[in-house]
Amino acid sequence: RGESGPIAVLAVDDRQGDVRGFDADDVQLLETVANHAATALRNGQLVDRLRHESLHDPLTLLPNRTMLQRELSRRLAEPSRPPLAVGILDLNEFKDVNDTLGHHQGDLLLREVAERLAGAVDSSVFVGRLGGDEFAIVCPEHTGEGAERIGEQLLRVFERPFLVDDLELTVSASVGISLAPDHGITPQALLKCADLAMYEAKQSGGGVRVFQPSSDTTSRSRLALVTHLRQAILADEVQIHLQPKIQLDDGSLRGVEALARWTHAEHGSVPPAEFIPLAERSGMISPLTERILRRAVEACAEWQPALPGIGVAVNISLRTLTDDSLPLLVDHLLRANALDPELLTLEITESSILSDPERILRLLRDLRARGVRLSIDDFGTGYTTLYYLRHLPVNEVKIDKSFFLYGPEGSCDPIIVRSIVDLGRNLGLSVVAEGIADQQIWNDLVTLGCELGQGNAIHAPAPPSECRDWMIAYSAGAHLATIPINVIGPS
Ligand code: C2E
Ligand code: MG
Ligand code: MG
């Protein structure tokens, strides 16, 4: 018997020889034979199931990457060398779905996408899932136009919105296609070219792209950037710059923010907005955060004798927040440098909190219980509801710099700034304005009651030793010359 009833029947009849019929001993013997056969059959089924599972993706039930590679190798090895097209399809902004709605909803969406993709093409087209939000197709096709048509056929499944737990989601995708033998004759070469083409499609806003050997160099240099970043992180070449944070109405120094800096040998300085997402996508964010935290905590401990009580803030990205080892790392660094936990602030962006509120709330409480300060960065740009803000164990909110208009007419968006300042005050949080680029904005912020601020009008981010020297001179009295006279008043 199998799990769902009999899997086989052993039929015994018509005994030959002089003895007719079967006695009890015969029955016992036959039962033993049946049991042995059943075990062999069950093992066979188990092996089949394991083989199937090792070649399929459990979420969408589509063939997985291993199966794709096998299928590609098989088709490429056929003696007739049939032409083939290999496509990679990647959802646009899938991370946002995961971040804002959660992984459960993300999974449901992927399942629905898989079902629609498999149903959109005929059985000669192989459809598989490479992992994450990436799907692959293989089909017998030899012209770029033909392959493009299949890509467009796939994209048509995104014309209708997806219904996920009663929510209607509009999703789009990018497709990159490579052709054998034109672009390669191995699975690796074809997948890489399709991937580069997909990246190009994504850069230009989606749609279908067939690989062009001429665009290879720019894409390759982008891939090389990831490799160089990885090497730079492992060699501890990513530096920090520090930007002071002051109390806006009297100019007193209150802390600094550490900002990651990377100088590439060929491309020069790469902005963090570019390399932090690269590090997140290539699984390098944890080692990067660890090194930046270490540099920041060490620098802060080092200036304590000269600048007692001046703490440091470090930006923490979502991927690091969902890594349970963060509290232990923080503990270890603080202890190793004998630094008071209150002198370390972790800045987290608003949107990251909503990706998995329960889990992140637990982690934030844990960090807060260890005495570390917490700050919500880029406040006003995400979707933090008042409910969460009330329940988050945070000490500070930072008003996003997009609320300040620069230029000769530089000013703040007074309604937003005043609302955030009031909100902060009512919830007992410090309010920091970031990106104070000129004196006008500084003045406005003081008028609106904003307590703290940082920005190039005060001091631009600078290497740790330079910033430390500036802070020492500033605290010793130089700041009186820097801050606008109408801020501190004539006294
Ligand atoms: P953020 O945490 O909101 O940092 C403030 C950004 O404002 C910094 O940009 C800073 O250089 C810039 N800024 C400061 N004063 C002014 C000003 O007066 N005018 C203007 N226009 N900008 C000003 P930066 O260094 O390019 O960093 C950008 C973002 O990258 C940061 O935004 C943060 O979200 C992220 N980031 C930087 N370092 C790290 C890091 O070590 N880890 C993580 N996870 N993210 C980081
Ligand atoms: Mg920040
Ligand atoms: Mg910010």
Coordinates of C-alpha atoms and ligand atoms in Angstrom, one line a residue:
R1 CA 0.0 0.0 0.0
G2 CA 1.1 3.5 -0.7
E3 CA 0.0 6.7 1.0
S4 CA -3.1 6.8 -1.2
G5 CA -4.2 3.2 -1.5
P6 CA -2.7 0.2 -3.2
I7 CA 0.3 0.9 -5.4
A8 CA 0.5 -2.6 -6.8
V9 CA -1.1 -5.9 -6.7
L10 CA 0.7 -9.3 -6.6
A11 CA -1.4 -11.8 -8.4
V12 CA -0.7 -15.5 -7.7
D13 CA -2.6 -18.2 -9.5
D14 CA -2.7 -21.6 -11.1
R15 CA -0.1 -23.5 -9.1
Q16 CA 1.7 -26.0 -11.3
G17 CA 2.6 -29.5 -10.2
D18 CA 0.6 -32.1 -8.2
V19 CA -0.3 -29.9 -5.2
R20 CA -3.4 -27.8 -5.7
G21 CA -4.3 -24.6 -3.8
F22 CA -2.1 -22.6 -1.3
D23 CA -1.7 -23.3 2.4
A24 CA -0.9 -20.9 5.3
D25 CA 2.9 -21.2 4.7
D26 CA 2.4 -20.2 1.1
V27 CA 0.4 -17.2 2.1
Q28 CA 3.1 -16.1 4.5
L29 CA 5.8 -16.6 1.8
L30 CA 3.7 -14.6 -0.7
E31 CA 3.1 -11.8 1.8
T32 CA 6.9 -11.6 2.3
V33 CA 7.4 -11.4 -1.4
A34 CA 4.7 -8.7 -1.6
N35 CA 6.4 -6.7 1.2
H36 CA 9.8 -6.8 -0.5
A37 CA 8.2 -5.7 -3.8
A38 CA 6.4 -2.9 -2.1
T39 CA 9.5 -1.7 -0.4
A40 CA 11.4 -1.7 -3.8
L41 CA 8.5 0.1 -5.4
R42 CA 8.2 2.7 -2.7
N43 CA 11.9 3.4 -2.8
G44 CA 11.7 3.8 -6.6
Q45 CA 8.9 6.3 -6.1
L46 CA 10.9 8.1 -3.5
V47 CA 13.8 8.3 -5.8
D48 CA 11.6 9.7 -8.6
R49 CA 10.1 12.2 -6.2
L50 CA 13.5 13.3 -5.0
R51 CA 14.7 13.6 -8.6
H52 CA 11.7 15.7 -9.5
E53 CA 12.1 17.9 -6.4
S54 CA 15.8 18.5 -7.1
L55 CA 14.9 19.7 -10.6
H56 CA 11.9 21.9 -9.7
D57 CA 11.2 25.0 -7.7
P58 CA 9.0 24.2 -4.7
L59 CA 7.2 27.6 -4.8
T60 CA 6.1 27.7 -8.4
L61 CA 6.6 24.0 -9.3
L62 CA 8.4 25.2 -12.5
P63 CA 11.7 23.6 -13.5
N64 CA 14.6 25.2 -11.6
R65 CA 18.0 26.4 -12.6
T66 CA 19.6 23.0 -12.6
M67 CA 16.9 21.6 -14.8
L68 CA 17.3 24.6 -17.1
Q69 CA 21.0 24.0 -17.5
R70 CA 20.5 20.3 -18.1
E71 CA 17.8 21.1 -20.7
L72 CA 20.0 23.6 -22.4
S73 CA 23.0 21.3 -22.5
R74 CA 20.9 18.6 -23.9
R75 CA 19.4 20.8 -26.7
L76 CA 22.8 22.3 -27.5
A77 CA 24.4 18.8 -27.8
E78 CA 21.9 17.6 -30.4
P79 CA 23.8 16.5 -33.5
S80 CA 21.6 18.7 -35.8
R81 CA 22.7 21.8 -33.7
P82 CA 19.2 23.4 -33.8
P83 CA 19.1 27.2 -33.3
L84 CA 17.9 28.2 -29.8
A85 CA 16.8 31.3 -28.1
V86 CA 17.3 31.8 -24.3
G87 CA 15.3 34.4 -22.5
I88 CA 15.6 35.8 -19.0
L89 CA 12.5 37.6 -17.6
D90 CA 12.8 39.7 -14.4
L91 CA 10.0 41.5 -12.7
N92 CA 10.5 45.3 -12.3
E93 CA 10.5 46.6 -8.8
F94 CA 9.6 43.2 -7.3
K95 CA 11.6 44.2 -4.2
D96 CA 9.0 47.0 -3.5
V97 CA 6.3 44.4 -3.4
N98 CA 8.3 42.3 -0.9
D99 CA 9.3 45.4 1.1
T100 CA 5.9 46.9 1.4
L101 CA 3.5 44.0 1.3
G102 CA 5.7 41.3 2.9
H103 CA 7.2 38.0 1.6
H104 CA 4.0 36.1 1.8
Q105 CA 2.3 38.4 -0.7
G106 CA 5.5 38.3 -2.8
D107 CA 5.4 34.5 -2.9
L108 CA 1.7 34.6 -4.0
L109 CA 2.6 37.0 -6.8
L110 CA 5.5 34.8 -8.0
R111 CA 3.2 31.8 -8.1
E112 CA 0.6 33.6 -10.2
V113 CA 3.3 35.0 -12.5
A114 CA 4.7 31.5 -13.0
E115 CA 1.3 30.1 -13.8
R116 CA 0.5 32.8 -16.4
L117 CA 4.0 32.5 -18.0
A118 CA 3.7 28.7 -18.4
G119 CA 0.2 29.2 -19.9
A120 CA 1.3 31.9 -22.3
V121 CA 3.5 29.7 -24.6
D122 CA 3.2 26.4 -26.3
S123 CA 4.8 23.2 -25.1
S124 CA 7.9 23.5 -27.3
V125 CA 8.9 26.5 -25.0
F126 CA 10.7 25.5 -21.8
V127 CA 9.7 27.8 -18.9
G128 CA 11.6 27.7 -15.6
R129 CA 12.4 29.8 -12.6
L130 CA 16.0 30.8 -12.0
G131 CA 15.4 32.1 -8.4
G132 CA 14.0 35.3 -6.9
D133 CA 11.9 37.1 -9.4
E134 CA 13.8 35.7 -12.4
F135 CA 12.3 33.3 -14.9
A136 CA 14.0 31.7 -18.0
I137 CA 12.7 30.4 -21.3
V138 CA 14.3 28.2 -23.9
C139 CA 12.8 27.8 -27.3
P140 CA 13.7 26.7 -30.8
E141 CA 14.1 30.0 -32.6
H142 CA 16.9 31.4 -34.7
T143 CA 16.0 35.0 -35.6
G144 CA 16.1 38.0 -33.3
E145 CA 12.7 39.0 -34.5
G146 CA 11.2 35.6 -33.7
A147 CA 12.7 35.6 -30.3
E148 CA 11.5 39.2 -29.7
R149 CA 8.0 38.1 -30.5
I150 CA 8.1 35.3 -27.9
G151 CA 9.4 37.9 -25.4
E152 CA 6.5 40.2 -26.2
Q153 CA 4.1 37.2 -25.9
L154 CA 5.4 36.7 -22.4
L155 CA 5.1 40.3 -21.4
R156 CA 1.4 40.3 -22.5
V157 CA 0.7 38.3 -19.3
F158 CA 1.5 41.5 -17.4
E159 CA -1.2 43.5 -19.1
R160 CA -3.8 42.3 -16.6
P161 CA -3.3 43.2 -13.0
F162 CA -2.5 40.4 -10.5
L163 CA -4.9 39.7 -7.7
V164 CA -3.0 38.9 -4.6
D165 CA -5.1 38.4 -1.4
D166 CA -7.8 40.8 -2.7
L167 CA -5.1 43.4 -3.7
E168 CA -4.8 44.4 -7.3
L169 CA -1.2 44.7 -8.3
T170 CA 0.1 46.1 -11.5
V171 CA 3.5 44.4 -12.3
S172 CA 5.8 44.8 -15.3
A173 CA 8.9 42.9 -16.4
S174 CA 12.0 43.1 -18.5
V175 CA 13.1 40.4 -20.9
G176 CA 16.6 39.8 -22.3
I177 CA 17.2 37.3 -25.0
S178 CA 20.3 35.6 -26.5
L179 CA 20.6 33.3 -29.5
A180 CA 22.6 30.1 -30.1
P181 CA 24.9 29.8 -31.9
D182 CA 25.3 33.6 -32.6
H183 CA 25.9 34.6 -29.0
G184 CA 27.3 31.4 -27.6
I185 CA 27.1 27.7 -27.6
T186 CA 27.3 26.9 -23.9
P187 CA 24.5 27.4 -21.3
Q188 CA 26.8 29.7 -19.3
A189 CA 27.5 32.0 -22.3
L190 CA 23.9 32.1 -23.4
L191 CA 22.6 32.8 -19.9
K192 CA 25.1 35.6 -19.4
C193 CA 24.3 37.3 -22.7
A194 CA 20.5 37.0 -21.9
D195 CA 21.2 38.5 -18.5
L196 CA 23.1 41.5 -19.9
A197 CA 20.3 42.1 -22.4
M198 CA 17.8 41.9 -19.6
Y199 CA 19.7 44.5 -17.6
E200 CA 19.8 46.8 -20.7
A201 CA 16.0 46.3 -21.0
K202 CA 15.5 47.2 -17.4
Q203 CA 17.7 50.2 -17.6
S204 CA 15.6 51.6 -20.4
G205 CA 12.4 51.0 -18.5
G206 CA 11.4 47.4 -19.3
G207 CA 10.3 45.6 -22.5
V208 CA 12.3 43.1 -24.6
R209 CA 15.9 43.3 -25.6
V210 CA 17.9 40.9 -27.8
F211 CA 21.6 40.8 -26.9
Q212 CA 23.8 43.1 -28.9
P213 CA 27.5 42.3 -28.8
S214 CA 28.3 46.0 -29.0
S215 CA 26.5 46.8 -25.7
D216 CA 28.5 44.1 -24.1
T217 CA 31.3 46.4 -22.9
T218 CA 29.1 48.8 -20.8
S219 CA 27.2 45.9 -19.2
R220 CA 30.4 44.1 -18.6
S221 CA 31.9 47.1 -16.9
R222 CA 28.8 47.2 -14.7
L223 CA 29.3 43.6 -13.8
A224 CA 32.9 44.4 -13.2
L225 CA 31.8 47.1 -10.7
V226 CA 30.2 44.5 -8.6
T227 CA 33.4 42.4 -8.6
H228 CA 35.5 45.5 -7.7
L229 CA 33.1 46.4 -5.0
R230 CA 33.3 43.0 -3.5
Q231 CA 37.1 43.1 -3.6
A232 CA 37.1 46.6 -2.1
I233 CA 34.8 45.5 0.8
L234 CA 36.9 42.5 1.6
A235 CA 40.1 44.5 1.4
D236 CA 38.5 47.0 3.7
E237 CA 38.9 49.8 1.2
V238 CA 35.5 51.3 1.7
Q239 CA 36.0 54.4 3.8
I240 CA 33.7 56.6 5.9
H241 CA 33.3 60.4 5.9
L242 CA 31.7 62.1 8.8
Q243 CA 29.2 65.0 8.8
P244 CA 28.6 66.9 12.1
K245 CA 25.1 67.4 13.5
I246 CA 24.5 70.5 15.5
Q247 CA 21.8 72.1 17.6
L248 CA 20.3 74.7 15.3
D249 CA 19.4 77.5 17.7
D250 CA 22.8 77.8 19.5
G251 CA 25.1 76.0 17.1
S252 CA 26.4 73.5 19.7
L253 CA 27.9 70.3 18.4
R254 CA 25.6 67.3 19.0
G255 CA 27.0 64.3 17.0
V256 CA 28.1 63.1 13.6
E257 CA 26.8 60.8 10.9
A258 CA 29.1 58.3 9.2
L259 CA 28.6 58.0 5.4
A260 CA 30.2 55.3 3.3
R261 CA 32.7 56.4 0.6
W262 CA 34.2 54.3 -2.1
T263 CA 36.7 55.4 -4.7
H264 CA 37.0 53.2 -7.7
A265 CA 40.4 53.0 -9.4
E266 CA 39.0 53.9 -12.8
H267 CA 35.6 55.5 -12.2
G268 CA 36.7 57.7 -9.3
S269 CA 34.3 58.2 -6.4
V270 CA 31.1 56.2 -6.7
P271 CA 28.1 57.6 -4.7
P272 CA 26.7 55.5 -1.9
A273 CA 23.2 55.7 -3.6
E274 CA 24.8 53.6 -6.3
F275 CA 27.1 51.1 -4.5
I276 CA 24.9 50.4 -1.4
P277 CA 22.1 48.9 -3.6
L278 CA 24.8 46.9 -5.5
A279 CA 26.2 45.6 -2.2
E280 CA 22.6 44.7 -1.1
R281 CA 21.9 42.8 -4.4
S282 CA 25.2 41.0 -4.4
G283 CA 25.0 39.7 -0.8
M284 CA 27.8 42.0 0.4
I285 CA 25.8 44.4 2.6
S286 CA 26.5 42.6 5.9
P287 CA 30.3 42.6 5.5
L288 CA 30.1 46.2 4.3
T289 CA 27.9 47.4 7.3
E290 CA 30.2 45.5 9.7
R291 CA 33.2 47.4 8.4
I292 CA 31.5 50.7 8.4
L293 CA 30.2 50.2 11.9
R294 CA 33.6 49.2 13.1
R295 CA 35.3 52.3 11.6
A296 CA 32.6 54.6 13.0
V297 CA 32.7 53.1 16.5
E298 CA 36.5 53.2 16.6
A299 CA 36.6 56.8 15.4
C300 CA 34.0 57.8 18.0
A301 CA 35.9 56.1 20.8
E302 CA 39.1 57.8 19.7
W303 CA 37.7 61.3 19.9
Q304 CA 35.9 60.8 23.3
P305 CA 38.8 62.3 25.3
A306 CA 38.7 65.5 23.3
L307 CA 35.0 65.6 22.5
P308 CA 33.2 63.8 25.4
G309 CA 29.6 62.7 24.7
I310 CA 29.8 63.3 21.0
G311 CA 28.3 60.2 19.4
V312 CA 28.2 58.7 15.9
A313 CA 25.3 57.6 13.7
V314 CA 25.5 54.8 11.2
N315 CA 23.1 54.0 8.4
I316 CA 21.7 50.5 8.4
S317 CA 19.9 49.0 5.4
L318 CA 17.0 46.7 5.5
R319 CA 19.0 43.6 4.5
T320 CA 21.2 44.2 7.6
L321 CA 18.1 44.7 9.8
T322 CA 16.8 41.3 8.9
D323 CA 20.1 39.8 9.9
D324 CA 19.7 38.5 13.4
S325 CA 23.4 38.9 14.2
L326 CA 23.3 42.7 14.2
P327 CA 22.7 43.1 18.0
L328 CA 25.6 40.8 18.7
L329 CA 27.9 42.7 16.3
V330 CA 26.9 46.0 17.9
D331 CA 27.5 44.7 21.4
H332 CA 30.9 43.3 20.4
L333 CA 32.0 46.6 18.8
L334 CA 30.9 48.8 21.7
R335 CA 32.5 46.5 24.3
A336 CA 35.8 46.2 22.3
N337 CA 36.0 50.0 22.1
A338 CA 34.6 50.7 25.6
L339 CA 32.0 53.0 24.1
D340 CA 28.8 53.9 25.9
P341 CA 25.9 52.5 23.8
E342 CA 24.0 55.8 24.0
L343 CA 26.8 57.2 21.8
L344 CA 25.9 55.0 18.9
T345 CA 22.8 55.8 16.8
L346 CA 21.5 53.5 14.1
E347 CA 19.6 55.2 11.3
I348 CA 17.0 53.1 9.5
T349 CA 14.9 54.3 6.6
E350 CA 11.2 54.5 7.0
S351 CA 10.4 52.1 4.2
S352 CA 12.5 49.3 5.6
I353 CA 10.4 49.1 8.7
L354 CA 7.2 48.2 6.9
S355 CA 8.7 45.2 5.1
D356 CA 8.4 42.9 8.1
P357 CA 7.1 45.1 10.9
E358 CA 6.8 42.4 13.6
R359 CA 10.3 41.1 13.1
I360 CA 11.9 44.5 12.7
L361 CA 10.1 45.8 15.8
R362 CA 11.5 42.9 17.8
L363 CA 15.0 43.6 16.6
L364 CA 14.7 47.4 17.2
R365 CA 13.5 46.7 20.8
D366 CA 16.4 44.4 21.3
L367 CA 18.9 47.1 20.1
R368 CA 17.2 49.7 22.1
A369 CA 17.3 47.5 25.2
R370 CA 21.1 47.4 24.8
G371 CA 21.1 51.2 25.0
V372 CA 21.7 52.0 21.4
R373 CA 19.9 55.0 20.0
L374 CA 17.6 54.6 17.0
S375 CA 16.7 57.1 14.3
I376 CA 14.2 57.1 11.4
D377 CA 16.0 58.4 8.3
D378 CA 14.5 60.1 5.3
F379 CA 11.3 60.6 7.3
G380 CA 8.3 61.8 5.3
T381 CA 9.2 59.9 2.1
G382 CA 7.9 56.5 3.1
Y383 CA 4.7 55.2 4.6
T384 CA 5.3 55.0 8.3
T385 CA 1.9 55.2 9.8
L386 CA 1.4 57.0 13.0
Y387 CA 0.5 53.7 14.6
Y388 CA 4.0 52.3 13.9
L389 CA 5.7 55.5 14.8
R390 CA 4.0 55.5 18.2
H391 CA 5.1 51.9 18.8
L392 CA 8.7 52.1 17.4
P393 CA 11.3 52.3 20.1
V394 CA 13.1 55.2 18.3
N395 CA 14.7 58.4 19.7
E396 CA 14.9 60.5 16.6
V397 CA 13.4 61.3 13.2
K398 CA 15.3 62.9 10.3
I399 CA 13.4 65.1 8.0
D400 CA 14.3 64.2 4.4
K401 CA 16.3 66.8 2.5
S402 CA 13.8 66.7 -0.4
F403 CA 11.6 69.0 1.7
F404 CA 14.1 71.8 1.4
L405 CA 14.3 73.8 -1.8
Y406 CA 17.8 74.9 -2.8
G407 CA 19.0 77.9 -4.8
P408 CA 18.7 81.6 -4.4
E409 CA 15.1 81.2 -3.2
G410 CA 16.1 78.3 -0.9
S411 CA 13.5 77.5 1.7
C412 CA 11.7 74.8 3.6
D413 CA 8.4 73.3 2.8
P414 CA 6.9 74.9 6.0
I415 CA 3.8 72.8 6.3
I416 CA 5.7 69.5 6.2
V417 CA 8.5 70.7 8.4
R418 CA 6.3 72.1 11.0
S419 CA 4.1 69.0 11.1
I420 CA 7.1 66.7 11.5
V421 CA 8.5 69.0 14.2
D422 CA 5.2 69.0 16.1
L423 CA 4.9 65.2 15.7
G424 CA 8.4 64.7 17.0
R425 CA 7.8 67.0 20.0
N426 CA 4.5 65.2 20.9
L427 CA 6.1 61.8 20.7
G428 CA 9.1 62.9 22.6
L429 CA 11.5 62.5 19.7
S430 CA 14.4 64.6 18.6
V431 CA 13.9 66.1 15.1
V432 CA 16.9 66.4 12.8
A433 CA 16.9 68.2 9.5
E434 CA 19.4 66.8 7.0
G435 CA 20.9 68.5 3.9
I436 CA 20.9 72.1 5.2
A437 CA 22.6 73.5 2.2
D438 CA 22.4 77.3 2.9
Q439 CA 21.8 79.8 5.6
Q440 CA 18.3 80.6 4.5
I441 CA 17.1 77.1 5.1
W442 CA 19.0 77.1 8.5
N443 CA 17.1 80.2 9.5
D444 CA 13.8 78.9 8.4
L445 CA 14.3 75.7 10.4
V446 CA 15.1 77.6 13.5
T447 CA 11.9 79.6 13.0
L448 CA 9.9 76.4 12.5
G449 CA 11.3 75.0 15.8
C450 CA 13.5 72.3 14.4
E451 CA 16.0 71.3 17.0
L452 CA 18.9 69.7 15.2
G453 CA 20.5 69.7 11.8
Q454 CA 23.3 68.7 9.5
G455 CA 24.3 69.9 6.0
N456 CA 26.9 71.4 3.8
A457 CA 26.1 74.9 5.2
I458 CA 27.4 73.7 8.5
H459 CA 30.1 71.2 7.3
A460 CA 30.2 68.9 4.4
P461 CA 31.1 65.2 5.0
A462 CA 34.8 64.9 5.5
P463 CA 37.4 62.1 6.4
P464 CA 37.4 61.2 10.1
S465 CA 40.6 62.9 11.1
E466 CA 39.6 66.1 9.3
C467 CA 36.2 66.2 10.8
R468 CA 37.6 65.5 14.3
D469 CA 40.0 68.5 14.0
W470 CA 37.1 70.7 12.7
M471 CA 34.9 69.6 15.6
I472 CA 37.6 70.3 18.2
A473 CA 38.2 73.8 16.8
Y474 CA 34.4 74.4 16.4
S475 CA 33.6 73.4 20.0
A476 CA 36.5 75.5 21.2
G477 CA 34.6 78.6 20.0
A478 CA 35.1 78.8 16.2
H479 CA 31.4 78.0 15.7
L480 CA 30.5 81.5 16.8
A481 CA 32.0 82.7 13.6
T482 CA 30.1 80.1 11.5
I483 CA 26.5 80.3 12.6
P484 CA 24.2 83.0 11.3
I485 CA 24.1 86.0 13.6
N486 CA 20.3 86.2 13.5
V487 CA 20.2 82.6 14.8
I488 CA 22.0 83.1 18.1
G489 CA 20.9 86.7 18.4
P490 CA 23.0 89.7 19.4
S491 CA 23.7 88.3 22.9
Ligands
C2E1 P1 21.3 59.8 4.3 O1 21.5 58.8 5.4 O2 19.9 60.5 4.3 O3 22.5 60.8 4.3 C1 22.4 62.1 4.0 C2 22.8 62.4 2.6 O4 22.7 63.8 2.4 C3 24.3 62.1 2.4 O5 24.4 61.7 1.1 C4 25.0 63.5 2.6 O6 26.2 63.6 1.9 C5 23.9 64.4 1.9 N1 24.0 65.8 2.3 C6 24.5 66.3 3.5 N2 24.4 67.6 3.5 C7 23.9 68.0 2.3 C8 23.6 69.2 1.7 O7 23.8 70.3 2.3 N3 23.1 69.2 0.5 C9 22.8 68.1 -0.2 N4 22.3 68.1 -1.4 N5 23.1 66.8 0.3 C10 23.6 66.8 1.6 P2 25.4 60.5 0.6 O8 26.6 60.5 1.4 O9 25.5 60.6 -0.9 O10 24.5 59.3 1.1 C11 23.3 59.0 0.4 C12 22.6 57.9 1.1 O11 23.3 56.7 1.0 C13 22.4 58.1 2.6 O12 21.4 59.0 2.9 C14 22.2 56.7 3.1 O13 20.8 56.4 2.9 C15 23.0 55.9 2.2 N6 24.2 55.5 2.9 C16 25.4 56.3 3.0 N7 26.3 55.6 3.7 C17 25.7 54.4 4.1 C18 26.1 53.2 4.8 O14 27.2 53.2 5.4 N8 25.2 52.2 4.9 C19 24.0 52.3 4.3 N9 23.2 51.2 4.5 N10 23.6 53.3 3.6 C20 24.4 54.4 3.5
MG2 MG 21.4 58.8 7.3
MG3 MG 18.4 60.8 5.1

